[in-house]
Structures are given as C-alpha cells and as structure tokens.
Coordinates of C-alpha atoms in Angstrom, one line a residue:
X1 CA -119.7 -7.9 66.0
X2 CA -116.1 -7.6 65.1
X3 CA -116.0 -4.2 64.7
X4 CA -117.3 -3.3 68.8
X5 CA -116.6 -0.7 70.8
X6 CA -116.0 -0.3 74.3
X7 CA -117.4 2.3 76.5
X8 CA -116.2 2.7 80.3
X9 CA -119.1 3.9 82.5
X10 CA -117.8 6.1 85.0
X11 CA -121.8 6.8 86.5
X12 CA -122.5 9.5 83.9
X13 CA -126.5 10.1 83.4
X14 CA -125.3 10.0 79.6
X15 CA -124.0 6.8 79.3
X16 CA -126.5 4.9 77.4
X17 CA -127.0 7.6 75.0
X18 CA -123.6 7.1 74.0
X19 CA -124.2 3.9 73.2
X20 CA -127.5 4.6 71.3
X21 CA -125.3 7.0 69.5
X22 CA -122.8 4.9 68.5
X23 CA -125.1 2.2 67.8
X24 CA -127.2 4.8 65.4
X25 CA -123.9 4.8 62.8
X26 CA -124.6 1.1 62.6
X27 CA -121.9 0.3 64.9
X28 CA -122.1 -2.2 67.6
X29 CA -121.2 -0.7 71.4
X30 CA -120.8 -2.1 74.5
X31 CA -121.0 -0.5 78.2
X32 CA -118.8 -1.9 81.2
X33 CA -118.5 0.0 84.6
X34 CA -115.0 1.3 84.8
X35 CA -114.4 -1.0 87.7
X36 CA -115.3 -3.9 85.8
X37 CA -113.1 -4.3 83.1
X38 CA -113.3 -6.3 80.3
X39 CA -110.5 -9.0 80.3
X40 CA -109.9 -9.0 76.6
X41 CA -109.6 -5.0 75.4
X42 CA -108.5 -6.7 72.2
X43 CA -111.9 -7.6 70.9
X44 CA -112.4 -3.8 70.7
X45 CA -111.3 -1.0 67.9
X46 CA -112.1 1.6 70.1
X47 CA -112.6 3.0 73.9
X48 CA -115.2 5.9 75.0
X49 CA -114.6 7.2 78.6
X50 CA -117.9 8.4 79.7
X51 CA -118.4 11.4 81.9
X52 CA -119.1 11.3 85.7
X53 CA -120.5 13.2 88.8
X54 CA -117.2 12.7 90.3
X55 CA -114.1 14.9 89.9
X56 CA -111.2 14.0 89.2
X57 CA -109.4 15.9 91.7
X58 CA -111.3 13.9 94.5
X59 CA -110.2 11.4 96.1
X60 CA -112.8 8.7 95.8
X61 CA -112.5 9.4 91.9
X62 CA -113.4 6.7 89.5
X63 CA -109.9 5.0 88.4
X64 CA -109.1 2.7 85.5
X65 CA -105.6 1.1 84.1
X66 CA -105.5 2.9 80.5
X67 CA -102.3 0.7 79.9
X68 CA -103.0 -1.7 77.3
X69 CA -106.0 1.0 75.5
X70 CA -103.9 4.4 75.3
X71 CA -101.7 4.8 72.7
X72 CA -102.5 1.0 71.4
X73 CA -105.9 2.2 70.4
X74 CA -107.7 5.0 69.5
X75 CA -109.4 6.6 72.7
X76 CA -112.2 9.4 73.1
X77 CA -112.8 10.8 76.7
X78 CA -116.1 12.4 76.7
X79 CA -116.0 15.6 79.7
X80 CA -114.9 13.6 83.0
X81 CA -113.0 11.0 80.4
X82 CA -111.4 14.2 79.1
X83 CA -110.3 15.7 82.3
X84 CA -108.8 11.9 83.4
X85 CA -106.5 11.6 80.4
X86 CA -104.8 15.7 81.2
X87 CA -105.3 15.1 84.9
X88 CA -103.4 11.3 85.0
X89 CA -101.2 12.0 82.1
X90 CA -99.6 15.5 82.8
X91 CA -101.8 18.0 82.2
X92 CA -103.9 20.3 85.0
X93 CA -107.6 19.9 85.9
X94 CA -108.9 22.7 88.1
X95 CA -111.9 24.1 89.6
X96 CA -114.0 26.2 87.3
X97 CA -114.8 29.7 88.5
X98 CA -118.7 29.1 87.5
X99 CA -120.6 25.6 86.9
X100 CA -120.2 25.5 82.7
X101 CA -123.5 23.5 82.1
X102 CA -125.7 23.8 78.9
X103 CA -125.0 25.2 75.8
X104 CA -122.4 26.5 74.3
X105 CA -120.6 27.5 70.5
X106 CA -117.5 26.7 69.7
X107 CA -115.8 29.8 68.9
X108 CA -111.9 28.1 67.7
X109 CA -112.2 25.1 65.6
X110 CA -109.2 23.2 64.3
X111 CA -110.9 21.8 61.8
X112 CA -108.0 20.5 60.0
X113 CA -108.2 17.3 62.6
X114 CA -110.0 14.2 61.4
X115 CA -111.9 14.0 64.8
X116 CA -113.2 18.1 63.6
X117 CA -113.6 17.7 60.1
X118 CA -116.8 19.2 58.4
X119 CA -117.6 21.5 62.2
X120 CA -117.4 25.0 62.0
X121 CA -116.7 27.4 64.1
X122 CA -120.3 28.3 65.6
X123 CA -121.7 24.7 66.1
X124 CA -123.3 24.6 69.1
X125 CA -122.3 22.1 72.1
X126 CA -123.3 20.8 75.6
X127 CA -121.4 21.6 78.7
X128 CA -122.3 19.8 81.8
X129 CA -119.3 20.1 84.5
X130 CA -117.8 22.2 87.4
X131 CA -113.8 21.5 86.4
X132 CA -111.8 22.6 84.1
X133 CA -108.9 21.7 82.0
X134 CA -106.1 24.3 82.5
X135 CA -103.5 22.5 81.2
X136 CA -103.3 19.8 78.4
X137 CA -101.7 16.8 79.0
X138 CA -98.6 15.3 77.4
X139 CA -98.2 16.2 73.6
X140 CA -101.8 17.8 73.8
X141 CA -102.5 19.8 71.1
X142 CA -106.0 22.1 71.2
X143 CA -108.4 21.3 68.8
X144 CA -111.5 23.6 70.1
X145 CA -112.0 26.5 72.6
X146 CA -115.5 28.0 73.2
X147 CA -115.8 31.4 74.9
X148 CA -115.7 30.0 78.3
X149 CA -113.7 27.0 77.9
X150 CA -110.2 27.4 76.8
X151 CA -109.4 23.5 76.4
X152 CA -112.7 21.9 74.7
X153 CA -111.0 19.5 72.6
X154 CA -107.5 18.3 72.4
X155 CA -105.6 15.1 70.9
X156 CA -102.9 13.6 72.4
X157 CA -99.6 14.0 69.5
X158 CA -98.7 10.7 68.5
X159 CA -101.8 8.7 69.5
X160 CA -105.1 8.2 68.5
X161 CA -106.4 9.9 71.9
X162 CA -108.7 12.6 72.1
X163 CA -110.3 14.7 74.7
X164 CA -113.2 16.7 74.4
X165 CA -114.7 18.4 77.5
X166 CA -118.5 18.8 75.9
X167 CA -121.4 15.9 75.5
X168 CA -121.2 14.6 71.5
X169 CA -124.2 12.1 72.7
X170 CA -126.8 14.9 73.8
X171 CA -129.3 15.8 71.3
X172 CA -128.2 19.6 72.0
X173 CA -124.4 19.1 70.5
X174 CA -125.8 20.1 66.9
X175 CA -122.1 18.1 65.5
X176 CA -122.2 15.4 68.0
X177 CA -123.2 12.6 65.5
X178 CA -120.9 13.9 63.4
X179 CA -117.9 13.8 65.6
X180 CA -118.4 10.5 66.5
X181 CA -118.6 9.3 63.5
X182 CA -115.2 10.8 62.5
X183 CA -114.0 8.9 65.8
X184 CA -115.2 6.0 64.8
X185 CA -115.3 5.6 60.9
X186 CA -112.7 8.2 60.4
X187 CA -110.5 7.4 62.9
X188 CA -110.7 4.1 64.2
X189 CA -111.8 2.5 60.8
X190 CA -114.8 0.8 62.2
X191 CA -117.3 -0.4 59.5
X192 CA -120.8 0.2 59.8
X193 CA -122.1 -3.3 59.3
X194 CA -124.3 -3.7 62.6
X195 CA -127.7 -3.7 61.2
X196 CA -131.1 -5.7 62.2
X197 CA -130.7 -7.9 59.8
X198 CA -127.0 -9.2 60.3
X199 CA -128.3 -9.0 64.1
X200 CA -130.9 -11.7 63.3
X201 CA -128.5 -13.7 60.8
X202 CA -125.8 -13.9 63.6
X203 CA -128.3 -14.5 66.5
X204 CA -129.9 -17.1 65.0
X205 CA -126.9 -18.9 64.2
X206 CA -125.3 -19.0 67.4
X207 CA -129.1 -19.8 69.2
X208 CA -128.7 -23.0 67.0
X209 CA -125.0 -23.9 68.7
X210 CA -126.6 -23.3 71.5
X211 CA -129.6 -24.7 71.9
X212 CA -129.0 -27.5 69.0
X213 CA -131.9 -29.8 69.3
X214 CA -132.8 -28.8 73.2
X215 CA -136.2 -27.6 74.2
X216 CA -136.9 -24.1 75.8
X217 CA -139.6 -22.6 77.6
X218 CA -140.7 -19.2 77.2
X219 CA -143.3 -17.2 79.0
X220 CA -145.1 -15.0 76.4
X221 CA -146.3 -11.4 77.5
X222 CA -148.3 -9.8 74.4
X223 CA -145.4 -7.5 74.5
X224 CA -142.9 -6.3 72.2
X225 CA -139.4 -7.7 74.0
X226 CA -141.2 -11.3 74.3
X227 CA -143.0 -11.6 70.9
X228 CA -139.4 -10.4 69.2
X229 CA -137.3 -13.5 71.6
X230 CA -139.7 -16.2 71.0
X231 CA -139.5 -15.4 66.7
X232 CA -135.8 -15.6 66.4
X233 CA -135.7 -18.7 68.6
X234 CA -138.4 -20.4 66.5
X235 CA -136.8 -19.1 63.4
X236 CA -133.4 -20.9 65.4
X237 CA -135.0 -23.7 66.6
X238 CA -138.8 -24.5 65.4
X239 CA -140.8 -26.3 67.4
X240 CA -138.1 -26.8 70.1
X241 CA -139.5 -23.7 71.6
X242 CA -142.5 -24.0 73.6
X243 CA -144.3 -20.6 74.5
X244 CA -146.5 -20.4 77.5
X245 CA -149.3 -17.6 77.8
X246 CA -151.0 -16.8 80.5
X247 CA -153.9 -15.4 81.3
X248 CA -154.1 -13.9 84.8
X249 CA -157.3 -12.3 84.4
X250 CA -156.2 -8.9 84.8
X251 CA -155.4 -8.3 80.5
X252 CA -157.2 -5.7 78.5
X253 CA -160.6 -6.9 76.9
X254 CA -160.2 -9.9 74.9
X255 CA -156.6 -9.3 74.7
X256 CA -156.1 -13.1 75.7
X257 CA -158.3 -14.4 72.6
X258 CA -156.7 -12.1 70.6
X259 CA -153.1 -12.4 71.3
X260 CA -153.4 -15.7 71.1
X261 CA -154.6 -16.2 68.2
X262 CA -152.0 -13.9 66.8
X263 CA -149.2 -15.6 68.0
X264 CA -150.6 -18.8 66.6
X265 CA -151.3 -17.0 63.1
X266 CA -147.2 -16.8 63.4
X267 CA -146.6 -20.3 63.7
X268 CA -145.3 -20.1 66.9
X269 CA -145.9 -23.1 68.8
X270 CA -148.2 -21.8 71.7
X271 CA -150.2 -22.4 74.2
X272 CA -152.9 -20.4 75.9
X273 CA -153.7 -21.1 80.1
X274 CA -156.5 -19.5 81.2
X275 CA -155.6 -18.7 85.0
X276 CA -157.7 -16.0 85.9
X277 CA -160.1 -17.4 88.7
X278 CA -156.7 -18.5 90.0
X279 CA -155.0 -14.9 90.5
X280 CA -158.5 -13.3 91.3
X281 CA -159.2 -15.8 94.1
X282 CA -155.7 -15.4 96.0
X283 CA -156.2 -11.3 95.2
X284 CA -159.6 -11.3 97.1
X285 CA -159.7 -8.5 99.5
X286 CA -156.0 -7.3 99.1
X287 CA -156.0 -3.4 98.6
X288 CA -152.1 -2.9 98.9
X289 CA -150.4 -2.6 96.0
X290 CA -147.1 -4.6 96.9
X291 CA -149.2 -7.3 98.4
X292 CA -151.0 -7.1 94.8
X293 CA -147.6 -7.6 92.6
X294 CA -146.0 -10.4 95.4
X295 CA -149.1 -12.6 95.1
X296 CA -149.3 -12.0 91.3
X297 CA -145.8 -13.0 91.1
X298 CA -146.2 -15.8 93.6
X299 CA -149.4 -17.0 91.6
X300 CA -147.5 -16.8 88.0
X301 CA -145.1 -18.5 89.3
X302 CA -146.6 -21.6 90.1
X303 CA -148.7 -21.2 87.1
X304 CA -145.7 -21.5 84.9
X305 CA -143.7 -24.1 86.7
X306 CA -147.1 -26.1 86.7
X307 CA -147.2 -26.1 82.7
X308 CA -143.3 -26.4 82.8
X309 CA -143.2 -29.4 84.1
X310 CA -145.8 -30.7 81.3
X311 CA -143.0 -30.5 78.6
X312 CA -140.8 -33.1 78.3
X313 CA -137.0 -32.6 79.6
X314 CA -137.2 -28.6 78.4
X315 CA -133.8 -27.5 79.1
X316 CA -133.6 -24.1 78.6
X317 CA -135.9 -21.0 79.8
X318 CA -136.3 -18.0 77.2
X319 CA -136.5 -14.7 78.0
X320 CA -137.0 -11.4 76.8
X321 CA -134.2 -9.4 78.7
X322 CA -132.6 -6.5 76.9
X323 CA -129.5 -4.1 77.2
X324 CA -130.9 -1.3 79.7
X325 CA -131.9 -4.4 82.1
X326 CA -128.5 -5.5 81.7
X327 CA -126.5 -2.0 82.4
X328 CA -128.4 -1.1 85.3
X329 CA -128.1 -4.1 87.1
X330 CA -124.2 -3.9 86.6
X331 CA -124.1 0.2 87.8
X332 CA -120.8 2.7 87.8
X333 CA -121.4 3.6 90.7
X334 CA -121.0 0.1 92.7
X335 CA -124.3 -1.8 91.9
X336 CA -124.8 -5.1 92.6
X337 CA -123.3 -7.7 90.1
X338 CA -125.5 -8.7 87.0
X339 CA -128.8 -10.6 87.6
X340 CA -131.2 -12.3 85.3
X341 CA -134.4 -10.0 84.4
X342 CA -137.6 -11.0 86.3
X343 CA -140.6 -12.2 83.6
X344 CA -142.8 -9.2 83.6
X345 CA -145.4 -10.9 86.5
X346 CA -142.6 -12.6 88.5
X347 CA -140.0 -11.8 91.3
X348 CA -137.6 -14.1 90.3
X349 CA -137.8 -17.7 89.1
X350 CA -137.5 -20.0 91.4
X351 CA -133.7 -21.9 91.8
X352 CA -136.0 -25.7 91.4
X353 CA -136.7 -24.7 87.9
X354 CA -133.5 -25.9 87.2
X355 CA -133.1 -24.6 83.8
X356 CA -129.7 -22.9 82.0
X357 CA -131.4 -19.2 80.6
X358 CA -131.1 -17.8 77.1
X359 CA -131.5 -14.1 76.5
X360 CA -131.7 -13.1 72.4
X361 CA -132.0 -9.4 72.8
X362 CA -129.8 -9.3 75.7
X363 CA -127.7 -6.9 73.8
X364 CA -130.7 -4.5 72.7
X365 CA -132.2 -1.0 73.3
X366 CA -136.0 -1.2 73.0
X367 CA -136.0 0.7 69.9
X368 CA -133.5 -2.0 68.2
X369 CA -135.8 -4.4 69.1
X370 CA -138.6 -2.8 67.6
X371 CA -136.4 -2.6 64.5
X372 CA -135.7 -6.5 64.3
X373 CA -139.0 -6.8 64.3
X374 CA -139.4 -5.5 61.6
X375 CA -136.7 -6.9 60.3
X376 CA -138.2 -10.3 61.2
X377 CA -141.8 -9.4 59.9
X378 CA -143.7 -9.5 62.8
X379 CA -146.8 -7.5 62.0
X380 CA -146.7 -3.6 63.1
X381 CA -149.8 -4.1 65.8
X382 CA -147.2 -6.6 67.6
X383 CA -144.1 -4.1 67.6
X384 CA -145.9 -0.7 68.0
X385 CA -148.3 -2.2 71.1
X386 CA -148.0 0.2 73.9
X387 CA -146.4 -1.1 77.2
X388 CA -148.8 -2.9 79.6
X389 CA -147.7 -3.1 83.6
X390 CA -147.1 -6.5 84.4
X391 CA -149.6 -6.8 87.1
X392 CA -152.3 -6.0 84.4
X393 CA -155.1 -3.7 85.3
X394 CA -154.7 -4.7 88.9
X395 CA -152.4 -1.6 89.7
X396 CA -154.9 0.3 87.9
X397 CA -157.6 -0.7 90.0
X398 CA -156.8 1.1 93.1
X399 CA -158.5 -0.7 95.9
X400 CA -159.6 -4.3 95.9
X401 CA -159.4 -6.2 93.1
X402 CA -163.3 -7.8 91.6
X403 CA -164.0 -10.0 88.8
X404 CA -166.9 -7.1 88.9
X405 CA -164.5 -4.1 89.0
X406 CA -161.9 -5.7 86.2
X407 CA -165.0 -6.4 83.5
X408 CA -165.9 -2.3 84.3
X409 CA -162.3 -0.9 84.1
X410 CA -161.4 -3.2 80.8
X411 CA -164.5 -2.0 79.0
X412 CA -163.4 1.6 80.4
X413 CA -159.8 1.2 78.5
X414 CA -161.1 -0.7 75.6
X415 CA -163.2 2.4 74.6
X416 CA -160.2 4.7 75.3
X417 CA -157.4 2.7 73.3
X418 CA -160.4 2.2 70.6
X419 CA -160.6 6.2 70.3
X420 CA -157.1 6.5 70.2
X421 CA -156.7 4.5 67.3
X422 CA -159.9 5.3 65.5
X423 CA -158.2 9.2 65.7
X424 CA -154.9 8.1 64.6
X425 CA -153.6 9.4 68.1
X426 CA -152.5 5.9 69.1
X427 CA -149.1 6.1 67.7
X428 CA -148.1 9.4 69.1
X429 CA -148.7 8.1 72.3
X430 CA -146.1 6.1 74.4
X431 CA -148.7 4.2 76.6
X432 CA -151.9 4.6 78.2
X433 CA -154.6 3.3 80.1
X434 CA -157.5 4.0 82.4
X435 CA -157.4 3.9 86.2
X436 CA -160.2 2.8 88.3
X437 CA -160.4 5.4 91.5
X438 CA -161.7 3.7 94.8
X439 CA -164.4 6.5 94.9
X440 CA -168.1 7.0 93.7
X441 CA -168.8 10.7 92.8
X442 CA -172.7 12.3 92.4
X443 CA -174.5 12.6 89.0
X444 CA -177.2 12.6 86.9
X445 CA -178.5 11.1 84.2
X446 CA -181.9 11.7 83.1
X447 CA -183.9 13.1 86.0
X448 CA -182.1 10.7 87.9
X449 CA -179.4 11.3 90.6
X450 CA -176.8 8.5 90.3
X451 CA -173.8 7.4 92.3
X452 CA -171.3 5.7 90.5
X453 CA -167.3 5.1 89.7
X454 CA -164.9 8.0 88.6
X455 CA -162.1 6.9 86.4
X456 CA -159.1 8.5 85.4
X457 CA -157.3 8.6 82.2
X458 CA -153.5 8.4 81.6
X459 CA -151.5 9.2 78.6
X460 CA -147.7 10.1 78.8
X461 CA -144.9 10.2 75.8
X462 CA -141.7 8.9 76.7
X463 CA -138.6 7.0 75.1
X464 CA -138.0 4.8 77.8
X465 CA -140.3 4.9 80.5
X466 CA -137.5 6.3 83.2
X467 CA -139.0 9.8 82.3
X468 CA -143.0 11.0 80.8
X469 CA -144.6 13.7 79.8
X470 CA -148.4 14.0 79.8
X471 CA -149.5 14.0 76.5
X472 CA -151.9 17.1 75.7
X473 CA -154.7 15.2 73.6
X474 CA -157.1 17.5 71.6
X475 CA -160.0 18.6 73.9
X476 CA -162.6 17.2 71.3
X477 CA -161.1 14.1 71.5
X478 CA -161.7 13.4 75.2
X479 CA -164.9 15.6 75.0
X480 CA -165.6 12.4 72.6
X481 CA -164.3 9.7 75.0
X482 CA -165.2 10.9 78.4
X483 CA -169.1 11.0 76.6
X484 CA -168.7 7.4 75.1
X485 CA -167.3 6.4 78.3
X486 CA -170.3 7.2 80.6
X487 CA -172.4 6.4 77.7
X488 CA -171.3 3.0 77.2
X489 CA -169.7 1.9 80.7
X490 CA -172.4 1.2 83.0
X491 CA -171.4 2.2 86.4
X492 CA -169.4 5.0 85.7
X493 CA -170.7 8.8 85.7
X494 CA -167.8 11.0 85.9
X495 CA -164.3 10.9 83.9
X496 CA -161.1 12.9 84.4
X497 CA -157.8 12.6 82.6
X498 CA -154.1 12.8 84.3
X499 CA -151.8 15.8 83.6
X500 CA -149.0 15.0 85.9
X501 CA -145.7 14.4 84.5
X502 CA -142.7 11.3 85.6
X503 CA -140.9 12.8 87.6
X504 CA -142.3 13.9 90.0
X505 CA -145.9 11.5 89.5
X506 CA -145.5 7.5 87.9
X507 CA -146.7 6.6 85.0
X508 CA -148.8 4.0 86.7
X509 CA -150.6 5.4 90.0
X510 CA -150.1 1.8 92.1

C-alpha cells in the first residue's frame, strides 16, 4: 500500500464512492474526516477533497490546514473541495442564482490538460451544489465550462492542484473514471498494483508479525465478512485460530449442520455449539423487538465467553469488521471516535474478555471482500450467500418467539430460497427471506374452512444495504412458491409478498 491516497471527508453523501472509485483503478484509498487529520501526509501520493453540504461561505464551514499537501502534492477538490481551494486561496465563491444539481454536458473542454485528456466536449457530468465559483483562485487557469457553470474545472499554474466543481465518482459523470484515473495514474504517477491477491499476500504476512504463535478466537457467522477473516488468518496462522459457531436456534433450516460442515471441509479448525434451547428459553414470551436483539446479544455473549474460556491462554479475538463500519463510526460531520464492530448477535464484547482485537478486512468494501474470496478459493455458495440479520429469524417472527413458530417460518424460507435457486433468480437478488405475521387469516382447503398463519415474502436488490429496492420477481414464479408454500408448510393458508422499497420501509420488518 505504498502507492495510497488520501481522501478528506468533508460529510459529502459521495464519499465512499470515491473511494470505491479509486479503489476500482486498483489503487489503494483511504477516507479521514477533514477534522481528523492524518499525522503523516507523507505516506500519501495524492489528496481528494470530497464535497459537502456545507458552504464555504458559512461560517461553521468545514476547515483543513492544506499547508504541507498543496503545492507539495498533487491535489483534486471534488465540488465543495473545488470551491475551498478558489474561496481560501484567492479566488471568489458565490451564491448561484438556481441550485445546479443533476446532469449536465460540458460544453468547453481544455482537453489539452492531463487531468482532461481523452473527454470531449459533450461528455455528460453531475452537478450537485447551490454555489458557485466566480472567480478562480491564484494562477487558476479554466479547464471546463458547461452551459451553466462558467468555472467547472480549473488547475492551479504551477502545482499539481485541480478543481473541478462536478461529481467524477457518480455513476452519471459518463468520464468520471476516466478523469480520475488521469489524476491518479497520469498525474500523480500512482501504480495500479492493489489487487486481491497482493491484498492477501501482504495481510497474511503482517497477521503472522502480529499474531506469531498466539491463539485467536473468532466467532463464525455463516456469512461472507467472517468466513473471508477466519481463511486468511488460518492461511496466517493454522491452527492458532480457533473458530466458534453458534447455533442460537433461530438459523435457516439445517443451516447449522451445513455450515458447519462446510467450514470443516475448509480445514478451518472449528467448532459447532448448539445453543438453541438456551436463546429460545430466555426469548419465551418476549414480543418486542429490541428486547428480542438485547437478550440475543446478552445470551451470545455468554455463550461465547463460556467456550472462550475453554481455550487455553487465546490472546487475540478475530473479527470480521470492514471499511464502511470503520468510516461511519469516524463521521465528517463530528461522530463519535472509532469503535470496534459489534459480532453480528452482540452489543459489544464485554471489557473482562480481556483480549487485544484483530480486524483483516478492516480496510475493505463488501465487494472487495467478496473478491478475496475468490482470490482465496473459498467456494462461490460461501461468498455469494445472501445477508442473514443477526438475530436470525427472530425479527422475522413478528410476535413471540416458539420453538413451534421457528420450525414453521424455517420450512416457509427454505422453500422460498430453494425456488429462488432452482430458477436461477437467487443471484439477482440481494437478500431475502420470509416473515412470519402475528395473524391467522380464513381459508379453505378441500371442503374445509381453515384458520391458519399468513406469511410474507421479502426480496430487495441493493449494493449495500443503506438503500433497496423490491425486486419484481416473475409472477409465475411466486404463483409457483406461494402454491408450494401452502402445499408443503402445514399451518399456513395464505402468502403475500412485500413491494415496499428502503427508504421509506426496512429491509427487515423488526
């Protein structure tokens, strides 16, 4: 990761994608909030200034000491980064006479510029702010004009410095990957190096300084972020790592016995607890759905300091934290200070664990960490399972939680993840799942009038969870299910699915 960049978070809603954008050219990025700054700038080639809600103009906006970065380094402000370097440095930032948001062409290209090169006059760019920059800073020279926006790009004679007032990052700035990489190779001479598998090669290596011959504890989820950790710390440290599983009794069918099993064929060293009359006892007659994740935390916590404490002198607890975790717990816009990821059941680890924490994908978008997977062969059923809450199906019963009600609602989502994947639906989807609703409805089967469960079926697409969109399955297909369903699942007469989108619904409905 010698080749890094910097980019300084000023709160922008764009932010990460900049770093996913970067990261795409196989170069290495790293976010800091702009009143956080790095100590050593000197580890990095380059500097992104992100945008902001803020305006520069106002007094509570977002500040930063650009001494020992501009004109020492080459710098990129992207829209509220732009208006900083012409509003600190000389230029004019004003008011716009209308909010210039969405897109936009660029109608003057200098194209003779190395950031520019190979964008014409025409390619189409994202707008997203309510100031303007009337006047160019010191030395500026334009580089682009749209029909709207006089001052759209503009280096900085002299220096490697560059403003552009548009989004490069969105998927809407038809040149934006483009630019960047003019920025960055072009530019700032960064090599594109960072790829999954010199990610593993380095991570491995500096797990084994780490760790050396130390034991570590990791709780094992079924899901992607765990199942990636615990493989490059047993490829780091072998048997060293002991990996707890358990079962809380709330997992899809056989999902336990599966997993398991799985994670064994990988040579992890594993073991399985079966804790399910455990969490189902202490959930008896609880209906609230944060009284339903603080036991299960409470529960798993105990569960996994229990088995803890059966391995000798572990030093170490493993866990599957990565980058978006990271970044929002350190926010722009004054968040608290940077906290350790909660295992997917628990509400913190207790402080009389006593053990120093190791975080492998720490520095990883979910999709990066699908790709060292792949990197790392894990098999494709592993990295492409869909994410499970980590309450289980005990925020998709909605009511009280039954040993009774969880065997009806698991064979309900068994046959529903079965006919997703029978009709090749089951990678277009992002996750899914079936919801147990606390009311009977009237039917009839036979001659007979019956009285039994309605459940509802989910299925959104999404990138990262933050935002979803129902996913419009083909009618035959859940003419198909919603027949097998009652057909199959005793108890249960009538079937709906869930159009609502995130926002305004949740994914889950608990």
């Amino acid at each position: 990761m010698e080749d890094k960049v910097l980019i300084l978070d000023f709160g922008s809603q764009y932010t990460q994608l900049i770093a996913r954008r970067v990261r795409e050219l196989n170069i290495y990025s790293e976010i800091h909030p702009y009143y956080k700054f790095p100590e050593d700038v000197s580890k990095y080639k380059a500097v992104i200034l992100s945008g902001s809600p803020f305006s520069v103009r106002g007094e509570d906006a977002p500040k930063v000491d650009l001494s020992e970065i501009k004109g020492k380094k080459p710098l990129l402000g992207v829209c509220y980064g732009a208006q900083y370097l012409a509003h600190f440095f000389k230029g004019k930032v004003a008011a716009s006479n209308t909010r210039e948001y969405g897109r936009a062409n660029l109608a003057f290209i200098n194209n003779t510029n190395e950031l520019l090169e190979g964008i014409e006059i025409g390619s189409q760019v994202w707008m997203s702010h309510s100031d303007t920059i009337k006047n160019l800073p010191e030395n500026g020279i334009k580089l682009a004009s749209t029909s709207d926006v006089e001052n759209a790009a503009y280096h900085i004679d002299g220096e490697q410095t560059y403003g552009i007032q548009f989004h490069p990052e969105v998927y809407h700035s038809t040149d934006g990957a483009k630019l960047l990489k003019n920025f960055l190779v072009g530019i700032a001479g960064i090599s594109q190096t960072w790829t999954p598998d010199s990610f593993v090669e380095a991570t491995v290596k500096a797990l084994k300084e780490k760790i050396g011959n130390e034991k570590v504890i990791l709780g094992l989820s079924g899901g992607v972020d765990s199942s990636v950790a615990a493989v490059l710390l047993h490829k780091a440290i072998g048997s060293h790592l002991h990996c707890i599983f358990v079962n809380n009794g709330l997992l899809r069918l056989n999902e336990f016995e599966s997993v398991l099993e799985q994670y064994k064929g990988m040579g992890l060293n594993v073991k399985g607890v079966d804790a399910s009359a455990r969490f189902l006892k202490e959930l008896h007659g609880v209906s609230d759905p944060e009284q339903k994740r603080k036991i299960i935390g409470k529960v798993f916590v105990d569960v996994f300091d229990d088995e803890s404490k059966l391995v000798d002198d572990a030093k170490w607890l493993a866990q599957g934290t990565i980058y978006p975790d990271v970044i929002e717990s350190v926010s722009a816009t004054g968040g608290p200070s940077a906290t350790i990821k909660s295992h997917h059941n628990v509400g913190g680890l207790p402080d009389y664990m006593k053990l120093k924490v190791v975080e492998p994908l720490r520095a990883l978008f979910k999709d990066e960490v699908r790709r060292v997977g792949k990197s790392l062969d894990i098999a494709p059923e592993i990295l492409g399972r869909h994410p499970f809450p980590g309450p289980g199906l005990a925020i998709r019963i909605l009511g009280e939680i039954t040993a009774e009600n969880v065997a009806l609602l698991q064979k309900v989502d068994a046959v529903f993840i079965d006919g997703l994947k029978s009709h090749g639906l089951y990678d277009k989807v992002w996750q899914a799942g079936a919801i147990l609703l606390p009311i009977n409805s009237v039917g009839v089967m036979g001659d007979e009038r019956t009285y039994e469960k309605c459940v509802a079926l989910r299925a959104v697409e999404s990138t990262d969870g933050m935002t979803a969109d129902w996913v419009n399955l083909p009618y035959e297909f859940l003419q198909k299910v919603s027949n097998d369903i009652i057909n199959k699942v005793k108890g249960v007469n009538r079937v709906v699915y869930d159009i609502s989108s995130k926002p305004p619904a949740t994914i889950e409905w608990e």
